[in-house]
Amino acid sequence: MSGAALAVVAAGESQPWQIAAAVAVAGGTKPPLEAGLRSLWGMGPGSVMPTRDHQRTALALDAASQELIYIAGPVMVAGIALAASPSAALLVTAAFGIAGTALVVTTHASRSWTPLDERLGDWLGPLRSPPLRTLYAAMACIGVPIGAITPLAITAATRYHAPWLVGGLPAVLSAGAVLGGLAYGARSWPGTTPQQLIALAALFSAGWLAVIVTGGPTTVFAATASTGSLMAPLLAVAFVMTGALAPRGTVTEAQALLVAALDVGCALGTAAAGVLTPLFLPAATATGALILLTARRPLAQADDRAPHVPARPVPPLEAIT
């Protein structure tokens, strides 16, 4: 349905309100692939990760690979739009979405997934967990500068008379995240999961402060790359904690709500970038880090649960794919 709605938009023959409705349908029916995959990569029944280290590495690669979308996606769309038309670019985008969804749902891991036969008895689901509510609030704050990066890039390009920053800053933020995610997933790191999350959030906030106080195009470019390198590890640790803190039978919903919290932060960042001073970027992320710091004891449940999860033999590659 999401792909069909995008096809309606690509047709370009509808009234503005119909196009707006089609875009809303496309977004509302987008397959929850992120939440589904992170459930498979969890440590519960039906998951494909045999140990916590495997899970951490998979989620770090997940966060890093997603940033490739923001590097390759605009290039692909721009190329198709120039070679054919914007409508063709939108249709190709819809086709990629359909193909990716089909690829995920036809894998052995997806087809063999068995949900828990359990009724939660209410509509709150993962929101019944106070530590998860705290984590969501913090990650909404973390998402603010991610959503503000494009308006910030336009402002920086105007201030420094460097038009290349308009595309350069979002691209280097994503490139930094790819490298940071690969580095984080390649080895084990000291500290508990909450300690890592708090430290990464604090460093992320300091990175955005460095971005806005730099005095030239080269330095703002370098500061954005450095800050981006913290983004994928930060998200990976948040994914791990979400899976560990989710009440029984709500892992998929919990991961989906984490994405929603980040999206809310991104939306707020985009909306506020045009009316507030850039200082709101490190202020928002610092608020997120402070929320995590004050809730570090409840969040420690994420590590308290880890010893009770038995390790399993590593499944063969064909069982995963």
Tab-separated table of C-alpha atoms in Angstrom:
chain	number	residue	atom	x	y	z
A	1	MET	CA	0.000	0.000	0.000
A	2	SER	CA	2.853	2.370	0.757
A	3	GLY	CA	4.329	1.792	-2.710
A	4	ALA	CA	0.933	2.292	-4.351
A	5	ALA	CA	0.486	5.582	-2.515
A	6	LEU	CA	3.867	6.777	-3.756
A	7	ALA	CA	2.835	5.802	-7.280
A	8	VAL	CA	-0.215	8.059	-6.917
A	9	VAL	CA	2.073	10.924	-5.933
A	10	ALA	CA	4.373	10.180	-8.878
A	11	ALA	CA	1.460	10.327	-11.301
A	12	GLY	CA	1.161	14.022	-10.500
A	13	GLU	CA	-2.408	14.252	-11.786
A	14	SER	CA	-4.160	14.614	-8.411
A	15	GLN	CA	-5.209	17.684	-6.504
A	16	PRO	CA	-2.846	18.981	-3.794
A	17	TRP	CA	-5.028	17.581	-1.018
A	18	GLN	CA	-5.039	14.184	-2.701
A	19	ILE	CA	-1.258	14.217	-2.988
A	20	ALA	CA	-0.992	15.172	0.687
A	21	ALA	CA	-3.326	12.320	1.597
A	22	ALA	CA	-1.305	9.876	-0.530
A	23	VAL	CA	1.916	10.937	1.198
A	24	ALA	CA	0.247	10.424	4.588
A	25	VAL	CA	-0.904	6.948	3.526
A	26	ALA	CA	2.603	6.119	2.261
A	27	GLY	CA	4.082	7.070	5.596
A	28	GLY	CA	1.377	5.443	7.682
A	29	THR	CA	1.606	2.112	5.864
A	30	LYS	CA	5.390	1.958	5.639
A	31	PRO	CA	6.435	-1.578	6.650
A	32	PRO	CA	8.026	-1.637	10.137
A	33	LEU	CA	11.191	-3.303	8.879
A	34	GLU	CA	13.461	-1.613	11.425
A	35	ALA	CA	11.494	-2.839	14.428
A	36	GLY	CA	11.055	-6.297	12.927
A	37	LEU	CA	14.732	-6.760	12.168
A	38	ARG	CA	15.772	-5.584	15.633
A	39	SER	CA	13.410	-8.109	17.150
A	40	LEU	CA	15.114	-10.848	15.155
A	41	TRP	CA	18.487	-9.534	16.297
A	42	GLY	CA	17.434	-9.553	19.933
A	43	MET	CA	18.163	-12.158	22.560
A	44	GLY	CA	14.670	-13.562	23.041
A	45	PRO	CA	12.849	-16.557	21.546
A	46	GLY	CA	13.075	-16.671	17.762
A	47	SER	CA	16.021	-14.318	17.479
A	48	VAL	CA	19.125	-15.176	15.461
A	49	MET	CA	21.754	-13.683	17.771
A	50	PRO	CA	23.471	-16.313	19.945
A	51	THR	CA	25.216	-13.904	22.354
A	52	ARG	CA	25.029	-10.307	23.550
A	53	ASP	CA	28.251	-9.480	21.642
A	54	HIS	CA	26.730	-10.762	18.402
A	55	GLN	CA	23.654	-8.641	19.046
A	56	ARG	CA	25.712	-5.525	19.775
A	57	THR	CA	27.716	-5.972	16.578
A	58	ALA	CA	24.599	-6.568	14.471
A	59	LEU	CA	22.865	-3.475	15.836
A	60	ALA	CA	25.984	-1.362	15.296
A	61	LEU	CA	26.106	-2.505	11.668
A	62	ASP	CA	22.378	-1.803	11.411
A	63	ALA	CA	22.819	1.778	12.590
A	64	ALA	CA	25.823	2.280	10.315
A	65	SER	CA	24.213	0.771	7.211
A	66	GLN	CA	21.140	2.965	7.595
A	67	GLU	CA	23.326	6.021	7.174
A	68	LEU	CA	24.307	4.762	3.731
A	69	ILE	CA	20.732	5.568	2.719
A	70	TYR	CA	21.368	9.251	3.356
A	71	ILE	CA	24.537	9.141	1.268
A	72	ALA	CA	23.516	6.973	-1.671
A	73	GLY	CA	19.805	7.811	-1.683
A	74	PRO	CA	20.016	11.501	-2.636
A	75	VAL	CA	22.638	10.727	-5.287
A	76	MET	CA	20.453	8.021	-6.817
A	77	VAL	CA	17.312	10.163	-6.766
A	78	ALA	CA	19.103	13.165	-8.241
A	79	GLY	CA	20.611	11.024	-11.001
A	80	ILE	CA	17.275	9.473	-11.957
A	81	ALA	CA	15.530	12.844	-11.835
A	82	LEU	CA	18.138	14.346	-14.167
A	83	ALA	CA	18.168	11.379	-16.543
A	84	ALA	CA	14.393	10.860	-16.605
A	85	SER	CA	12.078	12.836	-14.314
A	86	PRO	CA	11.288	13.405	-10.623
A	87	SER	CA	8.262	11.124	-11.018
A	88	ALA	CA	10.502	8.332	-12.269
A	89	ALA	CA	12.772	8.815	-9.263
A	90	LEU	CA	9.777	8.466	-6.950
A	91	LEU	CA	8.617	5.304	-8.711
A	92	VAL	CA	12.089	3.760	-8.450
A	93	THR	CA	12.122	4.648	-4.765
A	94	ALA	CA	8.800	2.864	-4.287
A	95	ALA	CA	10.111	-0.152	-6.179
A	96	PHE	CA	13.181	-0.333	-3.951
A	97	GLY	CA	10.922	-0.234	-0.901
A	98	ILE	CA	8.794	-3.089	-2.188
A	99	ALA	CA	11.853	-5.156	-3.131
A	100	GLY	CA	13.495	-4.608	0.243
A	101	THR	CA	10.342	-5.576	2.093
A	102	ALA	CA	9.997	-8.742	0.022
A	103	LEU	CA	13.623	-9.623	0.703
A	104	VAL	CA	13.163	-9.326	4.460
A	105	VAL	CA	9.870	-11.184	4.773
A	106	THR	CA	11.027	-14.120	2.631
A	107	THR	CA	14.150	-14.894	4.679
A	108	HIS	CA	14.178	-18.025	6.805
A	109	ALA	CA	14.503	-16.008	10.019
A	110	SER	CA	11.383	-13.967	9.257
A	111	ARG	CA	9.320	-16.940	8.098
A	112	SER	CA	10.227	-19.005	11.160
A	113	TRP	CA	9.500	-16.232	13.666
A	114	THR	CA	6.951	-17.368	16.267
A	115	PRO	CA	5.400	-14.640	18.420
A	116	LEU	CA	4.719	-15.286	22.070
A	117	ASP	CA	1.233	-16.600	22.767
A	118	GLU	CA	0.519	-13.952	25.347
A	119	ARG	CA	-2.048	-11.219	25.830
A	120	LEU	CA	-0.773	-8.054	27.455
A	121	GLY	CA	-4.201	-6.869	28.532
A	122	ASP	CA	-3.717	-3.188	27.737
A	123	TRP	CA	-2.784	-0.812	24.937
A	124	LEU	CA	0.306	0.665	26.571
A	125	GLY	CA	2.586	-2.230	25.655
A	126	PRO	CA	6.227	-1.179	26.133
A	127	LEU	CA	5.101	2.162	27.573
A	128	ARG	CA	4.256	0.246	30.728
A	129	SER	CA	8.007	0.223	31.439
A	130	PRO	CA	9.185	3.415	33.250
A	131	PRO	CA	12.824	2.924	32.141
A	132	LEU	CA	11.694	2.661	28.525
A	133	ARG	CA	9.643	5.850	28.820
A	134	THR	CA	12.752	7.575	30.149
A	135	LEU	CA	14.855	6.205	27.298
A	136	TYR	CA	12.308	7.399	24.723
A	137	ALA	CA	12.304	10.918	26.174
A	138	ALA	CA	16.091	11.035	26.081
A	139	MET	CA	16.289	9.750	22.511
A	140	ALA	CA	13.738	12.317	21.355
A	141	CYS	CA	16.196	14.953	22.592
A	142	ILE	CA	19.042	13.163	20.818
A	143	GLY	CA	17.089	13.263	17.563
A	144	VAL	CA	16.730	17.065	17.552
A	145	PRO	CA	20.089	17.917	15.910
A	146	ILE	CA	19.745	15.041	13.448
A	147	GLY	CA	16.589	16.652	12.113
A	148	ALA	CA	18.176	20.104	12.140
A	149	ILE	CA	21.236	19.179	10.083
A	150	THR	CA	19.823	20.279	6.710
A	151	PRO	CA	18.668	23.751	7.867
A	152	LEU	CA	21.960	24.062	9.746
A	153	ALA	CA	23.877	23.212	6.573
A	154	ILE	CA	22.015	25.917	4.640
A	155	THR	CA	22.794	28.465	7.351
A	156	ALA	CA	26.466	27.461	7.423
A	157	ALA	CA	26.708	27.628	3.617
A	158	THR	CA	25.329	31.170	3.665
A	159	ARG	CA	27.496	32.320	6.559
A	160	TYR	CA	30.754	30.979	5.145
A	161	HIS	CA	29.897	31.560	1.447
A	162	ALA	CA	30.451	27.855	0.812
A	163	PRO	CA	27.506	26.356	-1.141
A	164	TRP	CA	29.066	22.898	-0.979
A	165	LEU	CA	28.191	22.729	2.723
A	166	VAL	CA	24.477	22.398	1.871
A	167	GLY	CA	24.981	18.795	0.805
A	168	GLY	CA	28.358	18.334	2.425
A	169	LEU	CA	27.303	18.546	6.073
A	170	PRO	CA	24.451	15.974	5.922
A	171	ALA	CA	26.667	13.684	3.847
A	172	VAL	CA	29.658	13.875	6.171
A	173	LEU	CA	27.418	13.387	9.226
A	174	SER	CA	26.185	10.124	7.694
A	175	ALA	CA	29.664	9.109	6.540
A	176	GLY	CA	31.003	9.665	10.032
A	177	ALA	CA	28.167	7.538	11.423
A	178	VAL	CA	29.041	4.686	9.057
A	179	LEU	CA	32.667	4.684	10.182
A	180	GLY	CA	31.714	5.079	13.834
A	181	GLY	CA	29.273	2.185	13.667
A	182	LEU	CA	31.867	-0.063	12.061
A	183	ALA	CA	34.435	0.875	14.706
A	184	TYR	CA	31.988	0.302	17.564
A	185	GLY	CA	30.867	-3.072	16.248
A	186	ALA	CA	34.413	-4.290	15.625
A	187	ARG	CA	35.365	-4.698	19.289
A	188	SER	CA	34.075	-4.761	22.845
A	189	TRP	CA	34.076	-1.528	24.852
A	190	PRO	CA	34.420	-0.964	28.605
A	191	GLY	CA	31.510	-0.063	30.837
A	192	THR	CA	27.945	-1.233	31.224
A	193	THR	CA	25.322	-0.543	28.588
A	194	PRO	CA	23.828	2.455	30.480
A	195	GLN	CA	27.314	3.859	31.107
A	196	GLN	CA	28.149	3.631	27.410
A	197	LEU	CA	24.860	5.286	26.472
A	198	ILE	CA	25.375	8.178	28.907
A	199	ALA	CA	28.973	8.691	27.786
A	200	LEU	CA	28.050	8.639	24.096
A	201	ALA	CA	25.149	11.058	24.659
A	202	ALA	CA	27.449	13.464	26.511
A	203	LEU	CA	30.081	13.289	23.772
A	204	PHE	CA	27.377	13.734	21.130
A	205	SER	CA	26.263	16.919	22.876
A	206	ALA	CA	29.830	18.206	23.054
A	207	GLY	CA	30.226	17.447	19.366
A	208	TRP	CA	27.257	19.626	18.421
A	209	LEU	CA	28.650	22.427	20.554
A	210	ALA	CA	31.877	22.161	18.564
A	211	VAL	CA	29.894	22.268	15.307
A	212	ILE	CA	28.175	25.556	16.114
A	213	VAL	CA	31.198	27.384	17.547
A	214	THR	CA	33.601	26.605	14.717
A	215	GLY	CA	34.794	29.542	12.654
A	216	GLY	CA	35.111	28.303	9.081
A	217	PRO	CA	33.785	25.854	6.495
A	218	THR	CA	36.630	23.376	6.929
A	219	THR	CA	36.359	23.247	10.703
A	220	VAL	CA	32.563	22.927	10.709
A	221	PHE	CA	32.903	20.114	8.167
A	222	ALA	CA	35.444	18.298	10.355
A	223	ALA	CA	33.413	18.841	13.532
A	224	THR	CA	30.292	17.448	11.865
A	225	ALA	CA	32.183	14.358	10.717
A	226	SER	CA	33.533	13.812	14.227
A	227	THR	CA	30.086	14.207	15.758
A	228	GLY	CA	28.592	11.841	13.198
A	229	SER	CA	31.033	9.120	14.240
A	230	LEU	CA	29.247	9.005	17.612
A	231	MET	CA	25.744	8.748	16.164
A	232	ALA	CA	25.639	5.100	15.056
A	233	PRO	CA	27.229	3.763	18.290
A	234	LEU	CA	24.774	5.858	20.305
A	235	LEU	CA	21.816	4.449	18.390
A	236	ALA	CA	23.177	0.903	18.555
A	237	VAL	CA	23.439	1.028	22.353
A	238	ALA	CA	19.921	2.476	22.545
A	239	PHE	CA	18.635	-0.433	20.426
A	240	VAL	CA	20.325	-2.939	22.734
A	241	MET	CA	18.819	-1.304	25.821
A	242	THR	CA	15.365	-1.152	24.267
A	243	GLY	CA	15.364	-4.863	23.569
A	244	ALA	CA	16.531	-5.648	27.095
A	245	LEU	CA	14.059	-3.328	28.830
A	246	ALA	CA	10.988	-4.222	26.781
A	247	PRO	CA	8.285	-6.103	28.728
A	248	ARG	CA	7.793	-9.702	27.645
A	249	GLY	CA	6.072	-9.944	24.286
A	250	THR	CA	6.597	-6.280	23.304
A	251	VAL	CA	10.098	-6.179	21.798
A	252	THR	CA	8.939	-5.270	18.290
A	253	GLU	CA	6.644	-2.533	19.565
A	254	ALA	CA	9.388	-1.217	21.859
A	255	GLN	CA	11.852	-0.878	18.981
A	256	ALA	CA	9.192	0.802	16.827
A	257	LEU	CA	8.513	3.348	19.581
A	258	LEU	CA	12.227	4.110	19.853
A	259	VAL	CA	12.278	4.957	16.145
A	260	ALA	CA	9.138	7.052	16.662
A	261	ALA	CA	10.806	8.953	19.518
A	262	LEU	CA	13.811	9.717	17.325
A	263	ASP	CA	11.491	10.834	14.525
A	264	VAL	CA	9.676	13.177	16.906
A	265	GLY	CA	13.013	14.689	17.886
A	266	CYS	CA	14.022	15.036	14.246
A	267	ALA	CA	10.756	16.794	13.430
A	268	LEU	CA	11.186	19.195	16.333
A	269	GLY	CA	14.760	19.905	15.259
A	270	THR	CA	13.740	20.664	11.686
A	271	ALA	CA	10.914	22.938	12.841
A	272	ALA	CA	13.019	24.791	15.408
A	273	ALA	CA	16.121	25.261	13.247
A	274	GLY	CA	14.648	28.266	11.458
A	275	VAL	CA	13.539	30.174	14.556
A	276	LEU	CA	15.983	29.339	17.348
A	277	THR	CA	19.665	30.022	17.832
A	278	PRO	CA	21.908	27.033	16.991
A	279	LEU	CA	22.678	26.691	20.698
A	280	PHE	CA	19.452	24.697	21.004
A	281	LEU	CA	21.234	21.761	19.327
A	282	PRO	CA	23.759	20.996	22.095
A	283	ALA	CA	21.162	22.073	24.654
A	284	ALA	CA	18.734	19.409	23.413
A	285	THR	CA	21.339	16.644	23.382
A	286	ALA	CA	22.658	17.710	26.780
A	287	THR	CA	19.110	17.423	28.095
A	288	GLY	CA	18.967	13.897	26.720
A	289	ALA	CA	22.258	12.996	28.389
A	290	LEU	CA	21.046	14.488	31.689
A	291	ILE	CA	17.821	12.456	31.518
A	292	LEU	CA	19.879	9.301	31.050
A	293	LEU	CA	22.267	10.235	33.850
A	294	THR	CA	19.494	10.816	36.375
A	295	ALA	CA	17.834	7.516	35.404
A	296	ARG	CA	20.978	5.409	35.338
A	297	ARG	CA	19.790	3.085	38.128
A	298	PRO	CA	16.479	2.096	36.477
A	299	LEU	CA	18.246	1.802	33.134
A	300	ALA	CA	20.712	-0.636	34.688
A	301	GLN	CA	17.992	-3.277	34.283
A	302	ALA	CA	19.273	-3.637	30.726
A	303	ASP	CA	22.462	-5.200	32.079
A	304	ASP	CA	20.785	-6.950	34.993
A	305	ARG	CA	18.843	-9.067	32.515
A	306	ALA	CA	21.833	-10.001	30.375
A	307	PRO	CA	23.283	-12.765	32.617
A	308	HIS	CA	19.933	-14.600	32.574
A	309	VAL	CA	19.951	-14.952	28.773
A	310	PRO	CA	21.539	-18.295	27.834
A	311	ALA	CA	24.015	-18.342	24.995
A	312	ARG	CA	23.051	-20.481	22.050
A	313	PRO	CA	25.138	-22.101	19.327
A	314	VAL	CA	25.811	-19.822	16.393
A	315	PRO	CA	23.255	-20.742	13.682
A	316	PRO	CA	24.588	-21.629	10.224
A	317	LEU	CA	24.528	-18.849	7.647
A	318	GLU	CA	21.795	-20.528	5.614
A	319	ALA	CA	19.541	-20.525	8.659
A	320	ILE	CA	19.875	-16.765	8.961
A	321	THR	CA	19.449	-15.971	5.279
